[in-house]
C-alpha atoms as an extended CHARMM CRD file, in Angstrom:
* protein
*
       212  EXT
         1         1  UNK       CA             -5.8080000000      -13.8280000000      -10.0850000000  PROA      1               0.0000000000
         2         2  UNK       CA             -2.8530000000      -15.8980000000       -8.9760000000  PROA      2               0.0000000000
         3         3  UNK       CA             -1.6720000000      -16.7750000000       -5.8670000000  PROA      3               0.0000000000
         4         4  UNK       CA              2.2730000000      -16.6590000000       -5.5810000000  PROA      4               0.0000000000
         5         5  UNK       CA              4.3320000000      -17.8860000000       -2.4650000000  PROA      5               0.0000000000
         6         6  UNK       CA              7.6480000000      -16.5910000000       -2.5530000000  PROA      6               0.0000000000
         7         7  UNK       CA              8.8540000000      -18.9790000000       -0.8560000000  PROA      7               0.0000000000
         8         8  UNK       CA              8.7470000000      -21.5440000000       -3.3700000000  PROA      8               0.0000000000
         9         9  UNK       CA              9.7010000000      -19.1480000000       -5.9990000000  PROA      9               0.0000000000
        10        10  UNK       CA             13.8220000000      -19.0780000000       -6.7970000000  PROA      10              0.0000000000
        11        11  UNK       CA             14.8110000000      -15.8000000000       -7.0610000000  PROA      11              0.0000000000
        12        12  UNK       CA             17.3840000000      -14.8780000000       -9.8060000000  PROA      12              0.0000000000
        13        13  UNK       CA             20.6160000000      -13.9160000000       -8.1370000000  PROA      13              0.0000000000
        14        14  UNK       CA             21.3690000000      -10.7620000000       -9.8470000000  PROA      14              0.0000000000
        15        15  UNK       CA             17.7970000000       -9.6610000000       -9.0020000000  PROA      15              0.0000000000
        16        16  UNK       CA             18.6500000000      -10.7430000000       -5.3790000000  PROA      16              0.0000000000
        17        17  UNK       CA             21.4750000000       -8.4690000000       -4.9120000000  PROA      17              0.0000000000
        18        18  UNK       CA             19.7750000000       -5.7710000000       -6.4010000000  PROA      18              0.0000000000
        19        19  UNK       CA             16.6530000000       -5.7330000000       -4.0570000000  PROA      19              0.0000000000
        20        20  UNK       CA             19.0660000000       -6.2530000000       -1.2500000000  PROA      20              0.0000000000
        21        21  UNK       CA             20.5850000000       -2.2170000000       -2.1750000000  PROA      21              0.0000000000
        22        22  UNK       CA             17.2280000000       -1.3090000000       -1.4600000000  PROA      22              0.0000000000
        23        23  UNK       CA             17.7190000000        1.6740000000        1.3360000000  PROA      23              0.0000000000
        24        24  UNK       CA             15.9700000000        0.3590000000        4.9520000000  PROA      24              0.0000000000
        25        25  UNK       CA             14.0950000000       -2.5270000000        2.8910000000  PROA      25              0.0000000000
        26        26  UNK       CA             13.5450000000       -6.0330000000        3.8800000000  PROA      26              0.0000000000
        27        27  UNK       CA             16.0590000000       -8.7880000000        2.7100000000  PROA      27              0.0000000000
        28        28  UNK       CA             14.1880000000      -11.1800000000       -0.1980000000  PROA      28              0.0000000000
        29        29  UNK       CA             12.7350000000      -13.6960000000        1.3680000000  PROA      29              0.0000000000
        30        30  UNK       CA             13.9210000000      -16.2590000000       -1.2120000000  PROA      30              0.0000000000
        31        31  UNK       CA             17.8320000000      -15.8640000000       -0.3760000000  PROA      31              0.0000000000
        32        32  UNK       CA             19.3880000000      -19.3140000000       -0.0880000000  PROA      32              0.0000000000
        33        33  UNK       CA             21.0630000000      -18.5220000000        3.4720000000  PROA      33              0.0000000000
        34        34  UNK       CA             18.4940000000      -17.9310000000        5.9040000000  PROA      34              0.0000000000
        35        35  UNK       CA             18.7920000000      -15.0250000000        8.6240000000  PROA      35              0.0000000000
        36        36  UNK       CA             18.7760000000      -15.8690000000       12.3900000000  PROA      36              0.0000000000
        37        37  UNK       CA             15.0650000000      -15.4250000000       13.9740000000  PROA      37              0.0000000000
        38        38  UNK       CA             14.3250000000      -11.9490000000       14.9420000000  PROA      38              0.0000000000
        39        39  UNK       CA             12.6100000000      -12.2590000000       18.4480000000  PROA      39              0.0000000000
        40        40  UNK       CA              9.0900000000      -10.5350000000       18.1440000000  PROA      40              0.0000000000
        41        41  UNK       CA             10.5560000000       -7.7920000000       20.8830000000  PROA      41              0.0000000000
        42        42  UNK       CA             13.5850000000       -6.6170000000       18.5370000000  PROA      42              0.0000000000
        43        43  UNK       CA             13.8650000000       -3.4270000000       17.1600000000  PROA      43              0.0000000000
        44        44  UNK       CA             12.0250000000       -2.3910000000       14.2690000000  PROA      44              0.0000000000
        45        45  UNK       CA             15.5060000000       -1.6480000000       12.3120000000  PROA      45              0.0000000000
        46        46  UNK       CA             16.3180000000       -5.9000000000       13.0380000000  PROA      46              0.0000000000
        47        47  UNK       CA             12.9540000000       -6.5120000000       11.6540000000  PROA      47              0.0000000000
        48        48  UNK       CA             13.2220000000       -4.1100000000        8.7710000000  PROA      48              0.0000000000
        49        49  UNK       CA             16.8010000000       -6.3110000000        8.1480000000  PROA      49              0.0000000000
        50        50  UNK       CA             15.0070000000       -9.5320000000        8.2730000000  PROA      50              0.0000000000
        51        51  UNK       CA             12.1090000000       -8.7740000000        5.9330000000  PROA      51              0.0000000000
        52        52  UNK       CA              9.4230000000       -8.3550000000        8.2290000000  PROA      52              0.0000000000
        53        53  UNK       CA              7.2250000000       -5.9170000000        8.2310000000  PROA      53              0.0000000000
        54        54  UNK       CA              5.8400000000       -6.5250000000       12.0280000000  PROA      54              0.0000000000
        55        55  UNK       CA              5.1080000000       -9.4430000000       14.3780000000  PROA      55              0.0000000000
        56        56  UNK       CA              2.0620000000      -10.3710000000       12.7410000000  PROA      56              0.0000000000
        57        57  UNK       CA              2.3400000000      -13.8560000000       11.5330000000  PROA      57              0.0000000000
        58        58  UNK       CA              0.1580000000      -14.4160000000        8.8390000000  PROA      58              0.0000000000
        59        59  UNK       CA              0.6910000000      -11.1360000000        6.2060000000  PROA      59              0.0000000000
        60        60  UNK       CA             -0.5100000000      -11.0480000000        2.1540000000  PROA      60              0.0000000000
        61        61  UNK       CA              0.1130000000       -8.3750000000        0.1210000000  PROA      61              0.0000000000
        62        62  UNK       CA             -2.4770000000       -8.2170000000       -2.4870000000  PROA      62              0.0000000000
        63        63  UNK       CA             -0.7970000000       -6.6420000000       -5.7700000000  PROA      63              0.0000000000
        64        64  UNK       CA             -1.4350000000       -6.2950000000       -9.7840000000  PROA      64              0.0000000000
        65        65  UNK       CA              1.3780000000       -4.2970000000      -11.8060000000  PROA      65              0.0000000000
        66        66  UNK       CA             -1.4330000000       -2.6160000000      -13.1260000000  PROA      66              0.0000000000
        67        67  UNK       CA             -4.4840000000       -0.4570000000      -11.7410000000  PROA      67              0.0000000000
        68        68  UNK       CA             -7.9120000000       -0.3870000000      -12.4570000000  PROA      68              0.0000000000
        69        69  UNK       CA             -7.9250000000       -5.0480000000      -12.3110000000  PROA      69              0.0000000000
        70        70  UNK       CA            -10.1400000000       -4.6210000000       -9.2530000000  PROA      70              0.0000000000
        71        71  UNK       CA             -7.2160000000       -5.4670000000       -7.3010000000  PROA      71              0.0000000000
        72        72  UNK       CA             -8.8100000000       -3.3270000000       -3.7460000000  PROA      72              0.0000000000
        73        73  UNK       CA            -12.2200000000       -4.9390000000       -4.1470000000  PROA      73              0.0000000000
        74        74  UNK       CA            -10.3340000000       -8.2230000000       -4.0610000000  PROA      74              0.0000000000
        75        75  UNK       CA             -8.7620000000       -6.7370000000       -0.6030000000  PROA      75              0.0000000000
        76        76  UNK       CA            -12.0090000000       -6.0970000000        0.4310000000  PROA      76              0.0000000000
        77        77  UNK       CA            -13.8730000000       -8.7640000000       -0.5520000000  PROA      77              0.0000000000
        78        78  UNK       CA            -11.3550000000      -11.7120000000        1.2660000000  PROA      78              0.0000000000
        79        79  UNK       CA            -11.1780000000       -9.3070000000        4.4630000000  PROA      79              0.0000000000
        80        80  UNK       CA            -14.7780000000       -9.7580000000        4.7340000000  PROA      80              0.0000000000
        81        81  UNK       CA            -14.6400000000      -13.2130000000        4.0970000000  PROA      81              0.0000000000
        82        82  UNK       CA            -12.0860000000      -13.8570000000        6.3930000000  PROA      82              0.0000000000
        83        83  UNK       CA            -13.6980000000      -12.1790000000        9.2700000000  PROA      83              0.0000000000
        84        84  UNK       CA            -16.7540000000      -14.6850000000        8.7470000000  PROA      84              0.0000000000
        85        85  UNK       CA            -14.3160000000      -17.2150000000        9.8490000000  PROA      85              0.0000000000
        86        86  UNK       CA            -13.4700000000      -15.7680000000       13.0350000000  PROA      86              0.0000000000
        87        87  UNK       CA            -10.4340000000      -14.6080000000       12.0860000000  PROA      87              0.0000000000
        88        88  UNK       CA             -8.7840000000      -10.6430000000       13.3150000000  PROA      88              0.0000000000
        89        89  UNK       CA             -8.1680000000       -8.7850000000       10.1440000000  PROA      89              0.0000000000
        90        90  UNK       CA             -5.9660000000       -6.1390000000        9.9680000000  PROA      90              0.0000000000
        91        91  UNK       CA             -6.0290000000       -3.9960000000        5.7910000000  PROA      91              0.0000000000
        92        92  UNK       CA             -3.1810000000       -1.8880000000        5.2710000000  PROA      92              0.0000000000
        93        93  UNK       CA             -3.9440000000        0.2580000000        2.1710000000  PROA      93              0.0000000000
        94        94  UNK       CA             -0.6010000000        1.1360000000        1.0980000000  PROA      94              0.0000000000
        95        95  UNK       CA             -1.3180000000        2.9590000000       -2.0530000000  PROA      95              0.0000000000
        96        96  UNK       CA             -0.0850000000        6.5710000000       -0.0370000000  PROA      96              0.0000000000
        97        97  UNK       CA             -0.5710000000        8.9480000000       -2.1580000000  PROA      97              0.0000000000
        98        98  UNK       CA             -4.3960000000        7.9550000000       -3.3270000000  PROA      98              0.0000000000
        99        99  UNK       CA             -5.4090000000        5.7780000000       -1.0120000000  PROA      99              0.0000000000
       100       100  UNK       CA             -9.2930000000        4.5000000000       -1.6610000000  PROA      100             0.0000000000
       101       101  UNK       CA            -10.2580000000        1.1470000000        0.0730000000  PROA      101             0.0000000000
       102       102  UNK       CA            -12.0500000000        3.8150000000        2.7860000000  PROA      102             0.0000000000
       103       103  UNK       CA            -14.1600000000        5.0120000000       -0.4560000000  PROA      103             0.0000000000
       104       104  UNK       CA            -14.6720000000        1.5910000000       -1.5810000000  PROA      104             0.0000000000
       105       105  UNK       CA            -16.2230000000        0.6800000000        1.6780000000  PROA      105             0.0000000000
       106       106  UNK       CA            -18.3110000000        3.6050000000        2.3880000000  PROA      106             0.0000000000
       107       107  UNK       CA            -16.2720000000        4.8090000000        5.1440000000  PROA      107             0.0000000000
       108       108  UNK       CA            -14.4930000000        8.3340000000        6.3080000000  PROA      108             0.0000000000
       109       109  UNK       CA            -11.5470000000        8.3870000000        8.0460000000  PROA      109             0.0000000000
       110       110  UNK       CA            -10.5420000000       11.3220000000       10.2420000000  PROA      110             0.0000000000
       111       111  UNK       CA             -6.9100000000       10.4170000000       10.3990000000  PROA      111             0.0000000000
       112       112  UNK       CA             -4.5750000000        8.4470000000        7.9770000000  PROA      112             0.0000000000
       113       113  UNK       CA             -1.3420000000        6.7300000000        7.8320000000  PROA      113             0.0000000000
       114       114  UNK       CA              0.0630000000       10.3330000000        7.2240000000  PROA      114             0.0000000000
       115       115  UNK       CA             -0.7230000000       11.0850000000       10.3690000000  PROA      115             0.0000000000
       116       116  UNK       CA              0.8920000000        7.7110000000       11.9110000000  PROA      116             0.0000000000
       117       117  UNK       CA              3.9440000000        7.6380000000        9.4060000000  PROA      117             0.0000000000
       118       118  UNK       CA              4.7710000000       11.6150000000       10.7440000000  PROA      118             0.0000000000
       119       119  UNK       CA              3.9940000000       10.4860000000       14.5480000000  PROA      119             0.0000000000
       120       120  UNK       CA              1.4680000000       12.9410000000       14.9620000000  PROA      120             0.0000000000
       121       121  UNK       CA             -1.0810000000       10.1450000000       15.9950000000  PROA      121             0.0000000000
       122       122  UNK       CA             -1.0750000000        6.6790000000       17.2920000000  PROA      122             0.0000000000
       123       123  UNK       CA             -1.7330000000        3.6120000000       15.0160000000  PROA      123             0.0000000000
       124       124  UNK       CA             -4.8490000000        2.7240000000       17.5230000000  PROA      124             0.0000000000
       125       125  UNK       CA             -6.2570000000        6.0630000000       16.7150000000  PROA      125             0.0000000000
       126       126  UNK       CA             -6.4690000000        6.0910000000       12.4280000000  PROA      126             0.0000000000
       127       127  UNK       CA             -7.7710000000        2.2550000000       12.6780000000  PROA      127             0.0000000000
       128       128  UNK       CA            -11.4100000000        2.3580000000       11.9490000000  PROA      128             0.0000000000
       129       129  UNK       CA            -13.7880000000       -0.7210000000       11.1870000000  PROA      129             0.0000000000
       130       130  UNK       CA            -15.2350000000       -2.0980000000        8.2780000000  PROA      130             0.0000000000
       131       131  UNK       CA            -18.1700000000       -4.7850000000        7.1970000000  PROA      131             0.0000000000
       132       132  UNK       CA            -17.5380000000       -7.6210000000        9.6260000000  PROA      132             0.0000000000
       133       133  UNK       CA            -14.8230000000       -5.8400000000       11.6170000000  PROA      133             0.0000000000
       134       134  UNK       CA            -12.7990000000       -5.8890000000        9.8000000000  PROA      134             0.0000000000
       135       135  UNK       CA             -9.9520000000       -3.2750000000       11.1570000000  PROA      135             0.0000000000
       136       136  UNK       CA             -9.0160000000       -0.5300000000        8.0480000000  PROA      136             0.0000000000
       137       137  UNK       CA             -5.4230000000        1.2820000000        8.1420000000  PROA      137             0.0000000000
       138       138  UNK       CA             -6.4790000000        4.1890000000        5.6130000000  PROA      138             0.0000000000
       139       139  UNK       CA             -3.9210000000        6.0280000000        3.3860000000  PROA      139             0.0000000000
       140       140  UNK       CA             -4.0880000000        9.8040000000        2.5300000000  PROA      140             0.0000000000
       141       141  UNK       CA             -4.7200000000       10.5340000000       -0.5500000000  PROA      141             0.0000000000
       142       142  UNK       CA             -3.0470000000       13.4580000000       -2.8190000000  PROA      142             0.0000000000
       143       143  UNK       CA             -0.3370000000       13.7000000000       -0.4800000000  PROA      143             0.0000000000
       144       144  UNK       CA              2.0830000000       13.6340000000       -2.7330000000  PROA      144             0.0000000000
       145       145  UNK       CA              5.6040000000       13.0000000000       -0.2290000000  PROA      145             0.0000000000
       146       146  UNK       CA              4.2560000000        9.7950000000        0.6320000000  PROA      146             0.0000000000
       147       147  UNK       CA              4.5140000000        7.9790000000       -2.6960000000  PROA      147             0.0000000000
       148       148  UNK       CA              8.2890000000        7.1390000000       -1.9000000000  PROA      148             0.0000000000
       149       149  UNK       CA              8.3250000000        6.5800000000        1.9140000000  PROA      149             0.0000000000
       150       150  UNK       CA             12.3340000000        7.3470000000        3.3910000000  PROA      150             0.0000000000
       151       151  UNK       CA             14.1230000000        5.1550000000        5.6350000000  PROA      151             0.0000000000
       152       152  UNK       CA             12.8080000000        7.0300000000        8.3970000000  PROA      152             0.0000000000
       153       153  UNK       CA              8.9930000000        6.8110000000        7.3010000000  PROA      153             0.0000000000
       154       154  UNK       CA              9.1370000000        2.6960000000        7.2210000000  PROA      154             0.0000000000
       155       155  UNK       CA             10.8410000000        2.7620000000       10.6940000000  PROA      155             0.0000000000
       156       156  UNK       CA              8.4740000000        5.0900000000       11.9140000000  PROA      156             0.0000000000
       157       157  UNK       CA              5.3890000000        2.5330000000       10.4220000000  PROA      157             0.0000000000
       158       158  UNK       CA              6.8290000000       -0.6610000000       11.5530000000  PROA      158             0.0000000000
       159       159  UNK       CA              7.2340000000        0.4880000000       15.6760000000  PROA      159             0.0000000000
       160       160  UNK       CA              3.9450000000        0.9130000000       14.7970000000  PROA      160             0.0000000000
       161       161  UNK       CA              2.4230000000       -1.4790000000       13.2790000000  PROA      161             0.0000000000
       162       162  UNK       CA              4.3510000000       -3.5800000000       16.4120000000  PROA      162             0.0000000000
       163       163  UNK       CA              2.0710000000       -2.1870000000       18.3920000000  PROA      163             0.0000000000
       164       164  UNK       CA             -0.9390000000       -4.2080000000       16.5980000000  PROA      164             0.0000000000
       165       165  UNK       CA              0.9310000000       -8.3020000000       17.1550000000  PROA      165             0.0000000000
       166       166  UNK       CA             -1.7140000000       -9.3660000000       19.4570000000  PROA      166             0.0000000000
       167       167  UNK       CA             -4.7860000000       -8.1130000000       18.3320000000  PROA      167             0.0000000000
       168       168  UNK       CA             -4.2240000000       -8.9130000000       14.5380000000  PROA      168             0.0000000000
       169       169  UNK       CA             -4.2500000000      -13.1030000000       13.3700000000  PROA      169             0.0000000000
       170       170  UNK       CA             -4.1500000000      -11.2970000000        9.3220000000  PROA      170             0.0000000000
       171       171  UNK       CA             -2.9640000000       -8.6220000000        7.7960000000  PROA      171             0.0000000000
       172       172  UNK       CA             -3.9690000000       -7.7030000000        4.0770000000  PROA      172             0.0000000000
       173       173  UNK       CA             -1.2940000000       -5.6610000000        2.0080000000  PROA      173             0.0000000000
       174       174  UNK       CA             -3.5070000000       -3.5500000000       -0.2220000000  PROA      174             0.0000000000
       175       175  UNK       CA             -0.2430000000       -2.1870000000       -2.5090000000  PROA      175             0.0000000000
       176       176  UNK       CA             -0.2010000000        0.2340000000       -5.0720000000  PROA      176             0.0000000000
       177       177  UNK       CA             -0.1310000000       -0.0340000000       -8.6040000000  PROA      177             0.0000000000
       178       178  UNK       CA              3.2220000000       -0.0680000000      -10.7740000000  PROA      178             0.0000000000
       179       179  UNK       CA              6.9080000000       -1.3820000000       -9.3150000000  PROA      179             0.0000000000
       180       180  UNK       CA              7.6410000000        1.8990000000       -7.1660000000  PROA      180             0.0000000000
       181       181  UNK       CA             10.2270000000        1.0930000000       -4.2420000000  PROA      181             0.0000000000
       182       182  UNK       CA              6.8910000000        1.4480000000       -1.7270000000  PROA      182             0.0000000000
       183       183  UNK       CA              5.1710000000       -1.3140000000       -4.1370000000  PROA      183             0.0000000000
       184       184  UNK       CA              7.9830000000       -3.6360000000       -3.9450000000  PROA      184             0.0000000000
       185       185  UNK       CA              9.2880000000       -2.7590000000        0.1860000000  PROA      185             0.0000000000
       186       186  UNK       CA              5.4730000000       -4.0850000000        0.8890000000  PROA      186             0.0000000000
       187       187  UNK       CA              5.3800000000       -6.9910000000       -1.1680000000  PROA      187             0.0000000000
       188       188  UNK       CA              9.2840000000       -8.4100000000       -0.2040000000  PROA      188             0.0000000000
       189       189  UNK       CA              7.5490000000       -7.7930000000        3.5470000000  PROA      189             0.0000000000
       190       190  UNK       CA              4.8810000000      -10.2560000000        3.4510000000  PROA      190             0.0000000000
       191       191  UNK       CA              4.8670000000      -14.0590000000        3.7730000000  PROA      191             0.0000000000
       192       192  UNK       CA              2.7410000000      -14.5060000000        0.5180000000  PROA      192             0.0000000000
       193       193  UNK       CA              1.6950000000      -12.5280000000       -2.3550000000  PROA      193             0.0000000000
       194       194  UNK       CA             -1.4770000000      -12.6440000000       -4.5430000000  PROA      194             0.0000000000
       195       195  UNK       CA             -1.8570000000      -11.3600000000       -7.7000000000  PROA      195             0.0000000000
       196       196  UNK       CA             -4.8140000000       -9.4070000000       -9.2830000000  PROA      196             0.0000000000
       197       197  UNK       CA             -4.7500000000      -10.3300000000      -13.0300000000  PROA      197             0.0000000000
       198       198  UNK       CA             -7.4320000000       -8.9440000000      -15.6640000000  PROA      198             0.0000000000
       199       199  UNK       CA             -7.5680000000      -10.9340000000      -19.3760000000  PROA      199             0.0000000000
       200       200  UNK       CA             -6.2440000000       -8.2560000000      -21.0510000000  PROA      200             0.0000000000
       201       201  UNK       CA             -2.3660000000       -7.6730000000      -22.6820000000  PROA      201             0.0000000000
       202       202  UNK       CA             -1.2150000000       -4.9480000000      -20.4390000000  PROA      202             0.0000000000
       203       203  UNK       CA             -2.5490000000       -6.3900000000      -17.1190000000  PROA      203             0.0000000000
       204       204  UNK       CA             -1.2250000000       -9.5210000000      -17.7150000000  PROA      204             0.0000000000
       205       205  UNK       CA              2.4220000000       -8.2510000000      -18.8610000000  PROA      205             0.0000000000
       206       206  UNK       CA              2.3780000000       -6.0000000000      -15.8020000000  PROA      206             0.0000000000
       207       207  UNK       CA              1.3750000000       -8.5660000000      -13.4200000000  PROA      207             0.0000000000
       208       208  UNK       CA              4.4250000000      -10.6380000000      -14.9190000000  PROA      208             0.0000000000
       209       209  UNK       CA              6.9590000000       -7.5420000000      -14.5300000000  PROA      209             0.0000000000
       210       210  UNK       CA              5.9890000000       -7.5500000000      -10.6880000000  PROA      210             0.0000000000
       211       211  UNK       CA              6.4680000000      -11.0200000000      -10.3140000000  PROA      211             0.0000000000
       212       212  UNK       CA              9.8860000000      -11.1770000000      -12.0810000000  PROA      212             0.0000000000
């Protein structure tokens, strides 16, 4: 497992401009001119423009290139441990399409982040608690329009996730396998990124492909 800041890491500059096409994704955090601040009560759009994915200060997206590393029971495992020291933990499983930290954990959800994504139901309603309490965002799973989130959908997920600044000191980024656009919109969101690695070939070239 490695542990990657992206601020420290120098971004190429072709790879730069290329993540900054991205439609309604965060700018790379490891740009060489730094934005303006984005007050905390700015529209979700500014935020979206600034690469942040809420007010929440503290966010890690947890990611591997490839599944099946363990990479969710790492999620699950440093909420936990986390909550032991007294910190407000917030997991966002972000796989959409086959979401299963819930399963993981022993727990069923009656809502999802289907239902907060469509606004059929506010983001305090789908949170449910986990080991330590550890607060759970739960993704659908074989719901197949969410595996590439529009422009819309993110909008609709950061007002939000907005909602949660003051009650949340962490929030986990439980991503998806592969390099989809939802993979790499979470992971350019958060401040830091870890990086589930197994000792095997293909994990460890896919864990390399992500962090290129």
């Amino acid at each position: 497992m490695a542990f990657w800041n992206k601020q420290k890491k120098e971004q190429p500059a072709h790879e730069a401009a290329t993540e900054a096409r991205l439609a309604a994704g965060p700018l790379p955090a490891a740009r060489a001119a730094q934005p303006a601040p984005v007050s905390a009560n700015a529209a979700p759009s500014a935020k979206a423009a600034h690469g942040s994915l809420a007010g929440i200060k503290n966010i890690i997206a947890i990611a591997s290139g490839k599944g099946g590393v363990g990479k969710t029971n790492v999620v699950a495992n440093l909420a936990f441990a986390l909550t032991r020291l007294g910190k407000r933990v917030l997991v966002l499983d972000t796989d959409m399409g086959l979401g299963n930290l819930d399963v993981i954990l022993g727990l069923t959800p009656v809502y999802n982040l289907h239902h907060v994504i469509n606004g059929d139901i506010d983001i305090s309603d789908v949170i449910i608690h986990g080991p330590g309490g550890m607060m759970i965002l739960p993704a659908s799973s074989g719901v197949q329009e969410l595996s590439e989130l529009t422009p819309h959908q993110k909008l609709n997920l950061l007002a939000e996730l907005d909602k949660l600044e003051q009650t949340v000191d962490v929030m986990l980024i439980d991503t998806a396998a592969g390099i989809s656009s939802n993979v790499m919109y979470f992971n350019t969101a958060a401040q830091d990124i870890m990086v589930v690695v197994s000792p095997e070939p293909t994990s460890i070239t896919d864990a390399y492909a992500v962090m290129k």
